[in-house]
CSV table of C-alpha atoms in Angstrom, one decimal:
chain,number,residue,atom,x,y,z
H,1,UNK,CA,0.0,0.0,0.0
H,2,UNK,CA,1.9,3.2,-1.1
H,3,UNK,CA,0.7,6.2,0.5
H,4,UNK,CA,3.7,8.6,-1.0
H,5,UNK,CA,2.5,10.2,-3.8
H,6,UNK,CA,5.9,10.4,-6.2
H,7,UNK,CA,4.7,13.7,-8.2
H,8,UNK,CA,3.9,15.4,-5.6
H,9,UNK,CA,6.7,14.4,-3.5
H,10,UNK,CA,9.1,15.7,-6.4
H,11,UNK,CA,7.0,19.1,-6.6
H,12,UNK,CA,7.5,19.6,-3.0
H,13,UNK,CA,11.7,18.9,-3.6
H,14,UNK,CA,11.5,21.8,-6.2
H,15,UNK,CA,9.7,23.6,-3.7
H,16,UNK,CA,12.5,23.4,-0.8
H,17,UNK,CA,15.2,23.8,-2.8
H,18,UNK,CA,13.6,27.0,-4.7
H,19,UNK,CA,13.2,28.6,-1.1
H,20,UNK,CA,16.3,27.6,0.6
H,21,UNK,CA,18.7,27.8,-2.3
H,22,UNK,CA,20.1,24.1,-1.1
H,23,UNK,CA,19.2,21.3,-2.4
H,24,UNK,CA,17.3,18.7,-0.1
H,25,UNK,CA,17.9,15.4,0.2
H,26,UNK,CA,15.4,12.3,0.6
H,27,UNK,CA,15.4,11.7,4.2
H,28,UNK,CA,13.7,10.4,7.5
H,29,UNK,CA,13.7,10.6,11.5
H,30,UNK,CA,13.3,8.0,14.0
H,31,UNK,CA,12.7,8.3,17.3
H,32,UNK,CA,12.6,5.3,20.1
H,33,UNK,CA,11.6,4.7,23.2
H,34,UNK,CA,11.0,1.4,25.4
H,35,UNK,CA,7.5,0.6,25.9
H,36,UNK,CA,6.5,1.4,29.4
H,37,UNK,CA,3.6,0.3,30.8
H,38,UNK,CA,3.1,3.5,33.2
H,39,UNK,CA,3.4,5.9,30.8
H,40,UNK,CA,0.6,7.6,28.7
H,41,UNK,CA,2.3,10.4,26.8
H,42,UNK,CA,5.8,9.4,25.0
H,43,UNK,CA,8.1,12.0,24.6
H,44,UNK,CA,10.6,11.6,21.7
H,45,UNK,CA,13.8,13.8,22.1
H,46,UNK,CA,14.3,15.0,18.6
H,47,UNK,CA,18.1,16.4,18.4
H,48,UNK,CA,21.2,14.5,18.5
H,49,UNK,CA,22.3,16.5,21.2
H,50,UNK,CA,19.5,15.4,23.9
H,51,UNK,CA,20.3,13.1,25.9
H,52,UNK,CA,20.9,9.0,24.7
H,53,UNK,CA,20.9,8.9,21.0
H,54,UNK,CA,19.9,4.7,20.6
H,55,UNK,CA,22.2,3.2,17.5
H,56,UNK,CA,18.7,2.3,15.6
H,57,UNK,CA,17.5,6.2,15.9
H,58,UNK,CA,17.9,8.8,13.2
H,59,UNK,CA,17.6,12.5,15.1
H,60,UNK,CA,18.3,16.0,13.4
H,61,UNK,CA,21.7,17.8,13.7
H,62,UNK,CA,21.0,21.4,15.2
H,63,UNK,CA,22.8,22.8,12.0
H,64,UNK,CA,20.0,21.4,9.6
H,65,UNK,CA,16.2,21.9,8.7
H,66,UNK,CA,13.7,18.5,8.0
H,67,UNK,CA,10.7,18.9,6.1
H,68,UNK,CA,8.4,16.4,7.2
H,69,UNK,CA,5.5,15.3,5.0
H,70,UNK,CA,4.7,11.5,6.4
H,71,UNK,CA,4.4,10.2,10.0
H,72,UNK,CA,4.0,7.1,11.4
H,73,UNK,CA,3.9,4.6,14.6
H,74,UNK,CA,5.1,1.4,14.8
H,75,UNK,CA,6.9,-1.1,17.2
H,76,UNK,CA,10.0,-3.4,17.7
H,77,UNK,CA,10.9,-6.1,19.6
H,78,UNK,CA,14.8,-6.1,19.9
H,79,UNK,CA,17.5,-7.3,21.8
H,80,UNK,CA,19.1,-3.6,23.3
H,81,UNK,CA,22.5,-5.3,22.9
H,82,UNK,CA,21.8,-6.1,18.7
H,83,UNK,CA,20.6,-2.9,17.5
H,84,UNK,CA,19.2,-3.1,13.9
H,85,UNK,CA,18.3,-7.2,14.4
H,86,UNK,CA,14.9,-6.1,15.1
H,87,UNK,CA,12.0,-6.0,12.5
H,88,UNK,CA,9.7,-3.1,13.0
H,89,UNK,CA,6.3,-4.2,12.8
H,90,UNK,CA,2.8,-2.3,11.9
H,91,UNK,CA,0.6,-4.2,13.8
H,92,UNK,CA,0.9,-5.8,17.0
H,93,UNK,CA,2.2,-9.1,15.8
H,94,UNK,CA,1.8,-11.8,18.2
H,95,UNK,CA,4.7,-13.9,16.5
H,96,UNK,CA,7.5,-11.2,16.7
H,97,UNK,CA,6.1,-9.6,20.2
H,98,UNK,CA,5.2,-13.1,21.8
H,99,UNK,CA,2.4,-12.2,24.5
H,100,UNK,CA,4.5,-13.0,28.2
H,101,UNK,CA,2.4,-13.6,31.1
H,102,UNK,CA,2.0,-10.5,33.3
H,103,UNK,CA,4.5,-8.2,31.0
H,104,UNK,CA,2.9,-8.1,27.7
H,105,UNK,CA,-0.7,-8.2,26.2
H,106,UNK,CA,-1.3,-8.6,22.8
H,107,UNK,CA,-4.4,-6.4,23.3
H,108,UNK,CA,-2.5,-4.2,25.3
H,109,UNK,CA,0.1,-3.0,22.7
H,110,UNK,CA,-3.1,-2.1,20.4
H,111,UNK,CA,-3.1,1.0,22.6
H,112,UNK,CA,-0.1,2.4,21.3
H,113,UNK,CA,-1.7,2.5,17.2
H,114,UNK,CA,-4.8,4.2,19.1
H,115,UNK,CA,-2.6,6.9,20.1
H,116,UNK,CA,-2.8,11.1,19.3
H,117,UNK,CA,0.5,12.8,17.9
H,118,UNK,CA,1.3,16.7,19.3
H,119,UNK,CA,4.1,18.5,17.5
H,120,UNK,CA,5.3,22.1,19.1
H,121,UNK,CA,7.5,24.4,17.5
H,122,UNK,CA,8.6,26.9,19.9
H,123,UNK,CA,5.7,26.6,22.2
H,124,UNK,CA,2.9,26.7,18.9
H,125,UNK,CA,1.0,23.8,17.7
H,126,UNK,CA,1.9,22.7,14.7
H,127,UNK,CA,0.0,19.3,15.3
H,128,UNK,CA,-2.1,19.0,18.0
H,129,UNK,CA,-4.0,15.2,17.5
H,130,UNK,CA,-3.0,13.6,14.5
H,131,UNK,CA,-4.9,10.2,14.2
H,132,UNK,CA,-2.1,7.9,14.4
H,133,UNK,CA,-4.1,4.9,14.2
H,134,UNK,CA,-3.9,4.5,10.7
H,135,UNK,CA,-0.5,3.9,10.8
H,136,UNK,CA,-1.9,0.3,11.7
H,137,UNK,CA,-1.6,-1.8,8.8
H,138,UNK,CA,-2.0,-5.4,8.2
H,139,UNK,CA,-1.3,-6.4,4.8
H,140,UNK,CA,-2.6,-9.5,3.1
H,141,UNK,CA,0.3,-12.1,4.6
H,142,UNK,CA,1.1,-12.0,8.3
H,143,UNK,CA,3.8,-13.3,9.7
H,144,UNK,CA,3.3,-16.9,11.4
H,145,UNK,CA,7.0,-18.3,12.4
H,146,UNK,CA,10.3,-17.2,13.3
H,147,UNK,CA,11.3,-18.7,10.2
H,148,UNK,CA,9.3,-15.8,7.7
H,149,UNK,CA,7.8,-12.0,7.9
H,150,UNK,CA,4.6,-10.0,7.5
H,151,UNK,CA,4.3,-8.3,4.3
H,152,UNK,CA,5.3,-4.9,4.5
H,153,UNK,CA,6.3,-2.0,1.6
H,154,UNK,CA,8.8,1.0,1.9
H,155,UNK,CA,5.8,2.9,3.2
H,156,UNK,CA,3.9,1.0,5.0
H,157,UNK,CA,2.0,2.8,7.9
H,158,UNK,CA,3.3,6.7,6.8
H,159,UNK,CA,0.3,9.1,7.1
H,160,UNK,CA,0.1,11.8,4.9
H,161,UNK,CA,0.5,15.0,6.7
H,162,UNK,CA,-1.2,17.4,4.2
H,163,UNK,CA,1.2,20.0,4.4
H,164,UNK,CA,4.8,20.1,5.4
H,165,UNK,CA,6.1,20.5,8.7
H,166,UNK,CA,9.7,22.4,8.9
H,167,UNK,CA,12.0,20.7,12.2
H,168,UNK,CA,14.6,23.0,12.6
H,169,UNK,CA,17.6,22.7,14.8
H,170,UNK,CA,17.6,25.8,16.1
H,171,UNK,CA,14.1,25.7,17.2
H,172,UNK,CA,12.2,24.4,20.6
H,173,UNK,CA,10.6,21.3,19.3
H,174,UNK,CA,8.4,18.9,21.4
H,175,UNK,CA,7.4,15.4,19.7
H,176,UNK,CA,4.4,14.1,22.2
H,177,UNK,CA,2.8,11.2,21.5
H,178,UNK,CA,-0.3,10.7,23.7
H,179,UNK,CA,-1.4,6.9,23.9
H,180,UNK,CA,-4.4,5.7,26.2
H,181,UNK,CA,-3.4,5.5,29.9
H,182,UNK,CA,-5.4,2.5,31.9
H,183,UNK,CA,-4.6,1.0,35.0
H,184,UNK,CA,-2.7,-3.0,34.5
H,185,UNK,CA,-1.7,-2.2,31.2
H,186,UNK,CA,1.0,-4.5,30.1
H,187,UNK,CA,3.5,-3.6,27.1
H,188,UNK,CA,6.9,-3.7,28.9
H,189,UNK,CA,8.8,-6.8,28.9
H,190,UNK,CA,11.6,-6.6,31.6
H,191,UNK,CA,12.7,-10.2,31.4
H,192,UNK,CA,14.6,-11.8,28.9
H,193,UNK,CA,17.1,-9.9,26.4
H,194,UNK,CA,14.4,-8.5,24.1
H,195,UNK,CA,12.6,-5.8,24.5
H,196,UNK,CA,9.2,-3.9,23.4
H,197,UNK,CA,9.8,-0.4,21.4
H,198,UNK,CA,7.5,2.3,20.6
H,199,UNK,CA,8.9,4.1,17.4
H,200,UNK,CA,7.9,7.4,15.7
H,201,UNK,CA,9.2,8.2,12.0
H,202,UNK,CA,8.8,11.4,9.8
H,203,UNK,CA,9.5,10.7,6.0
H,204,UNK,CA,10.0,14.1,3.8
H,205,UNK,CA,13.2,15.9,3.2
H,206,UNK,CA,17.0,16.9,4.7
H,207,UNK,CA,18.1,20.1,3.9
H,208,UNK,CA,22.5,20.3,5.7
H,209,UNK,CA,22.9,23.3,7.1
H,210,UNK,CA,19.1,24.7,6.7
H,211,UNK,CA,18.3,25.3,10.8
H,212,UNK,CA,19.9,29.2,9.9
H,213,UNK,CA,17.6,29.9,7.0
H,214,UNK,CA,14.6,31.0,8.8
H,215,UNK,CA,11.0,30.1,8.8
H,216,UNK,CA,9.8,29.2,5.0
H,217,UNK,CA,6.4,28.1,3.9
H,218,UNK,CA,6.0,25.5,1.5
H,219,UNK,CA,2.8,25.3,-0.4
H,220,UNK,CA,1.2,22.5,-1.9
């Protein structure tokens, strides 16, 4: 299921590099977190320079500008010492996030698909309850042993944002992402070497360098 339309995609690429007089390069960020079963709201750290940067994320350099177009949720059960040898998945998938008595519930982890996304650029809403429960897909073959995978595309799960959504390093940007909150909610594994993830990605465009070039609007 390809959500990314390619024209428009390449109109928007004219459109940055017309405005910033760079040109931008096709890009993403991904942010990580560990499940946890206490908290409601994630909060996804977006700049290299906060805090732990995990080996699997992608955050933005302060020098540089993202133009976001897509979003999406999705989760990964990985072993925190193997980064990379988990598969991100776009359902809760019961074969690669095996249900473990009193940490994690299949049902459970259904919570995080039903969740809102909040974006704040210095202290303004740029998103204030994107629906991200569409990034819940589950395509026509699911995976059934450890021995084969769900079917998946490049795009898989990315909602359209309708507009484009400028990160800048240089600006005061929270990423919230606000899933229900319920008492005995289980979606944190603590035994064993893997572990449950909740990621958030942005697919759109890189521009190096682009965080000192101001606030541009790109219309499409």
């Amino acid at each position: 299921m390809n959500t990314v339309d390619q024209k428009l995609m390449r109109q928007i690429f004219k459109g940055i590099a017309e405005k910033t007089g760079k040109t931008p390069q096709v890009g993403f960020i991904r942010l990580e977190q560990l499940a946890d079963n206490s908290k409601g709201v994630y909060q996804f750290p977006l700049k290299k320079s906060t805090g732990s940067v995990l080996a699997t994320e992608q955050r933005l350099d302060e020098n540089d500008a993202f133009f976001a177009t897509h979003a999406r949720v999705r989760l990964k059960f990985e072993d925190p010492a193997k980064p990379g040898s988990g598969v991100y998945q776009s359902y809760p998938n019961q074969t690669a996030i095996a249900p473990t008595a009193g940490e994690v519930v299949a049902a459970d982890l259904e919570s995080i698909f039903a969740s809102k996304l909040n974006i704040k650029i210095d202290n303004r809403d740029v998103i204030k309850a994107a629906d991200m429960n569409n990034s819940r897909v589950v395509l026509t073959s699911q995976q059934s042993a450890a021995s084969n995978h769900s079917e998946v595309d490049s795009y898989t799960g990315l909602i359209d944002l309708h507009g484009v959504i400028r990160l800048s390093g240089s600006a005061t940007i929270e990423i919230n992402l606000d899933t229900p909150s319920y008492s005995g909610k289980l979606v944190q594994r603590t035994t064993g070497s893997g572990r449950v993830y909740v990621c958030v990605d942005f697919y759109g465009f890189l521009v190096t360098g682009g965080s000192a070039l101001g606030e541009i609007s790109v219309n499409y």
